[in-house]
XYZ file of C-alpha atoms in Angstrom:
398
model
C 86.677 131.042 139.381
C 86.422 134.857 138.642
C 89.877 135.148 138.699
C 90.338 132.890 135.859
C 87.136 134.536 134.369
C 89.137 137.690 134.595
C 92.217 136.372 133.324
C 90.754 134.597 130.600
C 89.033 138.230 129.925
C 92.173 139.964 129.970
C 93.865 137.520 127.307
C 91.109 138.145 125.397
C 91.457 141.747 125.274
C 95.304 141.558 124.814
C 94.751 139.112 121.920
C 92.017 141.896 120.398
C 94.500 144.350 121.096
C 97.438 142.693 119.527
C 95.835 142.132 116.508
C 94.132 145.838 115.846
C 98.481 146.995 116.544
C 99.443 143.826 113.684
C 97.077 144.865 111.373
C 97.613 149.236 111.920
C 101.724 148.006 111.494
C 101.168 146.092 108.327
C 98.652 148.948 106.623
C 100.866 151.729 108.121
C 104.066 150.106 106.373
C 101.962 149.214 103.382
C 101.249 152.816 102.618
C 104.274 154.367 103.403
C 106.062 151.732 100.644
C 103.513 152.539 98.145
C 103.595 156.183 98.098
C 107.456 155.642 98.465
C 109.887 154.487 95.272
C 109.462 151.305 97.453
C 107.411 148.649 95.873
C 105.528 146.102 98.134
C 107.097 142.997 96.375
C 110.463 144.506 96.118
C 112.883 142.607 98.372
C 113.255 145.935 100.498
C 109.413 146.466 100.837
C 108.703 142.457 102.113
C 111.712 143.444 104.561
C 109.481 146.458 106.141
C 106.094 144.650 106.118
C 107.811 141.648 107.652
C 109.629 143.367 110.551
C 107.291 145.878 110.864
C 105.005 143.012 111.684
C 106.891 140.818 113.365
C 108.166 143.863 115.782
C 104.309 145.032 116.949
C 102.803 141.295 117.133
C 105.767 140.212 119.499
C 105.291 143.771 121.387
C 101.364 142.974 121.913
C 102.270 139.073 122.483
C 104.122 140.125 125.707
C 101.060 141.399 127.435
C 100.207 137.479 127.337
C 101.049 135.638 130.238
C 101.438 131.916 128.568
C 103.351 129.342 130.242
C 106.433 128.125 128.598
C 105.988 130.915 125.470
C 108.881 132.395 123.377
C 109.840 135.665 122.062
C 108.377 135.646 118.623
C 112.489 136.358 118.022
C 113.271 133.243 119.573
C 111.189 131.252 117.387
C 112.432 133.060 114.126
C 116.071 132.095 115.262
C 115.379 128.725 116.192
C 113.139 127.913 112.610
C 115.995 129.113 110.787
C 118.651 128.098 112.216
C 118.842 124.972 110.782
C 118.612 125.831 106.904
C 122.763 126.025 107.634
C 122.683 122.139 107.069
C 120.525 122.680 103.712
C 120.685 123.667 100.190
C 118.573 125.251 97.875
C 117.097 123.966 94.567
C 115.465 126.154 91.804
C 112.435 124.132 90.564
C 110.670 126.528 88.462
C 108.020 129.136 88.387
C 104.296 129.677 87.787
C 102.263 132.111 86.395
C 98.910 133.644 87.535
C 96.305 136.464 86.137
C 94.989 138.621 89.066
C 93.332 141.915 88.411
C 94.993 145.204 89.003
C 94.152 147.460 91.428
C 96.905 150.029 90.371
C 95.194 150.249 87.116
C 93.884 154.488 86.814
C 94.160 154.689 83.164
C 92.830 153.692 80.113
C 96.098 152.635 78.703
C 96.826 150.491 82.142
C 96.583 146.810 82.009
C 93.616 145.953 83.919
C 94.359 142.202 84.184
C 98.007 141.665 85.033
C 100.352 138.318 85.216
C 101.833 137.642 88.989
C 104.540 135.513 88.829
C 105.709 132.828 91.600
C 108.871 130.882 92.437
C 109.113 127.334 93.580
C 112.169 126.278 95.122
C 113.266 122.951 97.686
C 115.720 122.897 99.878
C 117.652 119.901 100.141
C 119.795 117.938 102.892
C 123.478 119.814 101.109
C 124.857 116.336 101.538
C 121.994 114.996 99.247
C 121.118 118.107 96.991
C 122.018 116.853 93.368
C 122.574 118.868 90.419
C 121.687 116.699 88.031
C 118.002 116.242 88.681
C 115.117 118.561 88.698
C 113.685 117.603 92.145
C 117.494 118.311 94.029
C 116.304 115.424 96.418
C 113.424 112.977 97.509
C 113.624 113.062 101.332
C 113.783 114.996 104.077
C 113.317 118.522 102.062
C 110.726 121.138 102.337
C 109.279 123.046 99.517
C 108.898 126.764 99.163
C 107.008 129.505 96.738
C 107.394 133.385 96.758
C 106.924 136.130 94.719
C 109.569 135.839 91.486
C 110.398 139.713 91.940
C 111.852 139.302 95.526
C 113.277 135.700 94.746
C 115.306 137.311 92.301
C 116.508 140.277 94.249
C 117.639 137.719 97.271
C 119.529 135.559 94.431
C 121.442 137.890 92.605
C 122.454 139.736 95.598
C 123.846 136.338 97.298
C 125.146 135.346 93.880
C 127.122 139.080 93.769
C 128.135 138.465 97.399
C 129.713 135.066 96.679
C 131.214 136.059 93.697
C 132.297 139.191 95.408
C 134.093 136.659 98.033
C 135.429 134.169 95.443
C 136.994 137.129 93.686
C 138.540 138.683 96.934
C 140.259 135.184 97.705
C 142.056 134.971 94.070
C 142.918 138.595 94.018
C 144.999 138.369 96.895
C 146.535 135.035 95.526
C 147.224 136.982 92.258
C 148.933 140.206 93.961
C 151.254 137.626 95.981
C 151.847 135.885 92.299
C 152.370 139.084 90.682
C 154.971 140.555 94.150
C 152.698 143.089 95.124
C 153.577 144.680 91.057
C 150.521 147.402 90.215
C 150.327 145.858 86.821
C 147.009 145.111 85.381
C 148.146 142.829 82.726
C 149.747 140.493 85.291
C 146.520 139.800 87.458
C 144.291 139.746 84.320
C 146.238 137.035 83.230
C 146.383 135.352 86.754
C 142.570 135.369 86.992
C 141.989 134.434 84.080
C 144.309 131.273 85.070
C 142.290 130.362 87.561
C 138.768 130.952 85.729
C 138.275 134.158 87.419
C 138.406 136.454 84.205
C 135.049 137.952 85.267
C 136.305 139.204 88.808
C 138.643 141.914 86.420
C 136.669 145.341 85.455
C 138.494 147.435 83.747
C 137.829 151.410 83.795
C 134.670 152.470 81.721
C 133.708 148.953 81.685
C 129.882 149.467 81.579
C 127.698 145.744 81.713
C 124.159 145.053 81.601
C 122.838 144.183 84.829
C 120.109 142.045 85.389
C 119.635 143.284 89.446
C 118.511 146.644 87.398
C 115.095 144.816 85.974
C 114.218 142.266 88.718
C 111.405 144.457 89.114
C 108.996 145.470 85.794
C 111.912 148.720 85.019
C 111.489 151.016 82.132
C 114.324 150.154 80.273
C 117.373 152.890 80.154
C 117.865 152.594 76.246
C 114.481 154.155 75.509
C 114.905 156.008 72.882
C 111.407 156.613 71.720
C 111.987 157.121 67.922
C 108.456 154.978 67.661
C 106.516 156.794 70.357
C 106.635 153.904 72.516
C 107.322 153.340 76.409
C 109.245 149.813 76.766
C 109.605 147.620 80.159
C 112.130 145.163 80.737
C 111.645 142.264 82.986
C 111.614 138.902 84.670
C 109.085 135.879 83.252
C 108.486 132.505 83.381
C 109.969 131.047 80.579
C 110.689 127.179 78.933
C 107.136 126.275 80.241
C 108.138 127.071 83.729
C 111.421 125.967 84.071
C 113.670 128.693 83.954
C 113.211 132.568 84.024
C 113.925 134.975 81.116
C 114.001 138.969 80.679
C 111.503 139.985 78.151
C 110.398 143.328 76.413
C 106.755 144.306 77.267
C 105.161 147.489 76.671
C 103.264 147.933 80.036
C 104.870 148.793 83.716
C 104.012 145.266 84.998
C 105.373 143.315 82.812
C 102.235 142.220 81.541
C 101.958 142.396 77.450
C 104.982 141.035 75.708
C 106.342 143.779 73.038
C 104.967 143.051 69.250
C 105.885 146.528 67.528
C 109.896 146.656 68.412
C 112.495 144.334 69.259
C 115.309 145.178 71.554
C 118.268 144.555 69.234
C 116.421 146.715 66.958
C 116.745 149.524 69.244
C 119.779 148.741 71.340
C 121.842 147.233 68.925
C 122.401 143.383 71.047
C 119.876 141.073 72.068
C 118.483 141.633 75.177
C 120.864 139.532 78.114
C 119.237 135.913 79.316
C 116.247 136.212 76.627
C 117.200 132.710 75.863
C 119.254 131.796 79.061
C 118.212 130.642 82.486
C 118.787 133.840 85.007
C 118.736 131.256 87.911
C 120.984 128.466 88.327
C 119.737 124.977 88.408
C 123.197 123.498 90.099
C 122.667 123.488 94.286
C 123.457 126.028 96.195
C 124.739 126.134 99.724
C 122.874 127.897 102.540
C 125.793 127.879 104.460
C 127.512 131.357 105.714
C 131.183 131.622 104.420
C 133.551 131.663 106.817
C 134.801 135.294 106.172
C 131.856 136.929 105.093
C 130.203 138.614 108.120
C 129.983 141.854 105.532
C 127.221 140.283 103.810
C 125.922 139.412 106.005
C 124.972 141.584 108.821
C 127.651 140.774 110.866
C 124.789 137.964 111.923
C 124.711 135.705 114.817
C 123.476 132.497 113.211
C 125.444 130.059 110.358
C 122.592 130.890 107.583
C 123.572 132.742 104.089
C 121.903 136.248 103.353
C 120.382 134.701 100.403
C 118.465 131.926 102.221
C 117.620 133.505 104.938
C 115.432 136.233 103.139
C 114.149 133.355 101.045
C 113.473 131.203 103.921
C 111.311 134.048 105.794
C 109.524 135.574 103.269
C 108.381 132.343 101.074
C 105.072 130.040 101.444
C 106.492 127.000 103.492
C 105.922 123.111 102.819
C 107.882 121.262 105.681
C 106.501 118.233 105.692
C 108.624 115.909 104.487
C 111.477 117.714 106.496
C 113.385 116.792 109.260
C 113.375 120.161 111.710
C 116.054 118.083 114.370
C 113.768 119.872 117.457
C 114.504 123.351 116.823
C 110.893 124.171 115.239
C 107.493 122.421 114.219
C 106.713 121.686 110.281
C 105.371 124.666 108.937
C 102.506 123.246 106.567
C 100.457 126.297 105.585
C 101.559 126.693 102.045
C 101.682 122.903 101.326
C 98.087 123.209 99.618
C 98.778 125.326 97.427
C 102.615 124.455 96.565
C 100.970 120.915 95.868
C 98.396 123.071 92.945
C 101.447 124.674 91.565
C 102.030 122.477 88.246
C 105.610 123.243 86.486
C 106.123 121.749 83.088
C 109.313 120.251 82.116
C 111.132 119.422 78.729
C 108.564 117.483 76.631
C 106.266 118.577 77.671
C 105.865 116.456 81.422
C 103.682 118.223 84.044
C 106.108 118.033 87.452
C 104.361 118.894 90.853
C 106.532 118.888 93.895
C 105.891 115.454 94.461
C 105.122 112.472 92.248
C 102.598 110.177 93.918
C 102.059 106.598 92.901
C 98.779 105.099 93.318
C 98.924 101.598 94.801
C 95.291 101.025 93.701
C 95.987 101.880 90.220
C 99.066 99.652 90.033
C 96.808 96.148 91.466
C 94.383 97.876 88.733
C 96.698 97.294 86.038
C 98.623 94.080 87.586
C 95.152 92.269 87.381
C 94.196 93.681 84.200
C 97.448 92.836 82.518
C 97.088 89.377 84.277
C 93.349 88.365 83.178
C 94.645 89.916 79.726
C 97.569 87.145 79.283
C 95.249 84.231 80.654
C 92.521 84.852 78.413
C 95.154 85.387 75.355
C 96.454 81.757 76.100
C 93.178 80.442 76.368
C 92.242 81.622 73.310
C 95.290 80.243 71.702
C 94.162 76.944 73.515
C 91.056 76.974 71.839
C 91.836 77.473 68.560
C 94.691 75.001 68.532
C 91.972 72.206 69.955
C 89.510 73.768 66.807
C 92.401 73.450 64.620
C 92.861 70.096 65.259
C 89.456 68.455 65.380
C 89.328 69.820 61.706
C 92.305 67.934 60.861
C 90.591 64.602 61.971
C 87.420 65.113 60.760
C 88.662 65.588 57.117
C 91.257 62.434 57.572
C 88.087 60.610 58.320
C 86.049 61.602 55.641
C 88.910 60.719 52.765
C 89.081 57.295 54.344
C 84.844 56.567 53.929
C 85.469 57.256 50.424
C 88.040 54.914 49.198
């Protein structure tokens, strides 16, 4: 009895302890990114709270004797392990007003938008293009902040096109015999659909990785005495995301005074198109691309993985195969997310039917057709009484 007392008390303390060494982690981390050039929602500054986390708790969690426990390590491997077999589906984004804190100035916004991504990922033998949801079974939903959603997409869309490019290069230099002639593998790549993997010298494009984050934009050229901000938003009522020009660092009040062509010369890239593809895409490590990815021990893309750790999880309707228990936490609040589609259609992760309000409307569609036919019934049965009653009548007459 008092040694379990004393065990029980020892726990106790350990648990005490490891949470004072979580929480010191997270707030040492948190301040070191903010007085850094390392935002806290940047993909880079999730990375540091994250591990910086993760590394103390599972430190502190092995001064618990549990039976059966694992490494918190062990767990992270085995949860994600399985997102190999899945792919992921963009389903929108959602906007929110929160007040902010940075704010120190009177020309600061004090009530800034925070914008979130939802995104599903499907069985990839079931993920469909074509359709908004990517599947209806066994898929779990996700939400994150948009900033570090789009850092972990472009750079996994850079890395695959980066590894598509590499494989038709080396086709076109075996086309070409080895020749050091640029006109021969433009024209190659081109061939194949590849025009985009050749960059010619002084070749200088916009790039979208540059403003994933609220950025000043480089072309300010401040003829009207204003400071202009490029970056992400929700746009199409939810369903895709757009750069936009805003005259506040977070990318809060939409520029009225100047337009970007006006001062650049070109409209501003994906004001009008969708920076994140709708088609599915694989979560699925190439076979040659251990660069990318960390040289890695597991099957799971760069791109997915990041997404998978650092997003609000909704597993319910997935099927985890015994490497991890549902993770449900964010389900809630995934399920209060509402994304509106073209025409204006409000789509939640799920659409419910009500069984009640279909016998609702069977039964009042049903009493509404047998009391339209008995109405007919009557006045037919009026309709003819009448009839007799003035063939009667004539016939007293005569």
């Amino acid at each position: 009895s008092m040694r379990l007392v004393a065990s029980t008390a020892a726990a106790s303390v350990a648990v005490l302890a490891s949470s004072s060494v979580v929480a010191a982690a997270a707030a040492s981390a948190s301040t070191v990114i903010e007085s850094g050039s390392i935002t806290s929602n940047s993909l880079t500054g999730q990375r540091i709270l994250s591990q910086a986390t993760r590394e103390d708790a599972a430190a502190a969690a092995t001064a618990i004797d549990v039976p059966g426990k694992r490494s918190l390590d062990q767990q992270e491997q085995q949860a994600g392990a399985y997102v190999a077999n899945y792919s992921l589906k963009f389903q929108g984004c959602h906007e929110i007003t929160q007040w902010n804190g940075d704010a120190d100035g009177d020309e600061d916004v004090r009530v800034s938008t925070k914008r979130l991504v939802r995104f599903r990922l499907c069985p990839a033998d079931s993920c469909k293009d074509e359709t908004s949801a990517g599947c209806d079974s066994g898929y779990g939903d996700y939400v994150m902040d948009m900033n570090t959603f789009l850092e972990a997409y472009l750079q996994g869309v850079e890395e695959e096109r980066e590894y598509q490019c590499q494989i038709y290069e080396e086709k076109c230099d075996n086309q070409c015999d080895g020749q050091d002639d640029d006109a021969c593998d433009q024209a190659c790549l081109t061939g194949y659909g590849m025009s985009d993997c050749y960059q010619g010298e002084g070749d200088e494009a916009f790039d979208p990785m540059d403003y994933v984050q609220c950025a000043e934009w480089a072309g300010n050229g401040g003829d009207d005495g204003y400071q202009y901000y490029v970056g992400p938003y929700c746009g199409d009522q939810g369903g895709a995301i757009h750069l936009g020009l805003f005259t506040d660092d977070t990318c809060t009040t939409f520029s009225s005074s100047g337009s970007f062509y006006s001062m650049s010369g070109y409209e501003l890239p994906y004001s009008d198109q969708n920076l994140v593809s709708t088609v599915c895409a694989s979560c699925k490590e190439n076979a040659d691309d251990d660069n990318n990815n960390n040289n890695d021990a597991d099957d799971v893309a760069e791109m997915c993985e990041t997404m998978y750790q650092l997003s609000g999880k909704c597993e319910t309707n997935m099927n985890m195969g015994g490497y991890a228990t549902a993770n449900e936490a964010a389900c809630t609040y995934i399920e209060g997310i509402k994304i509106i589609r073209e025409g204006g259609v409000i789509r939640t992760s799920t659409t419910k039917k009500s069984k009640g309000a279909a016998i609702v409307i069977g039964l009042f569609t049903t009493v509404a057709v047998l009391l339209g036919a008995y109405v007919y019934y009557l006045r037919t049965k009026l309709g003819r009484a009448k009839i007799n009653l003035s063939s009667g009548g004539g016939g007293a007459y005569a």
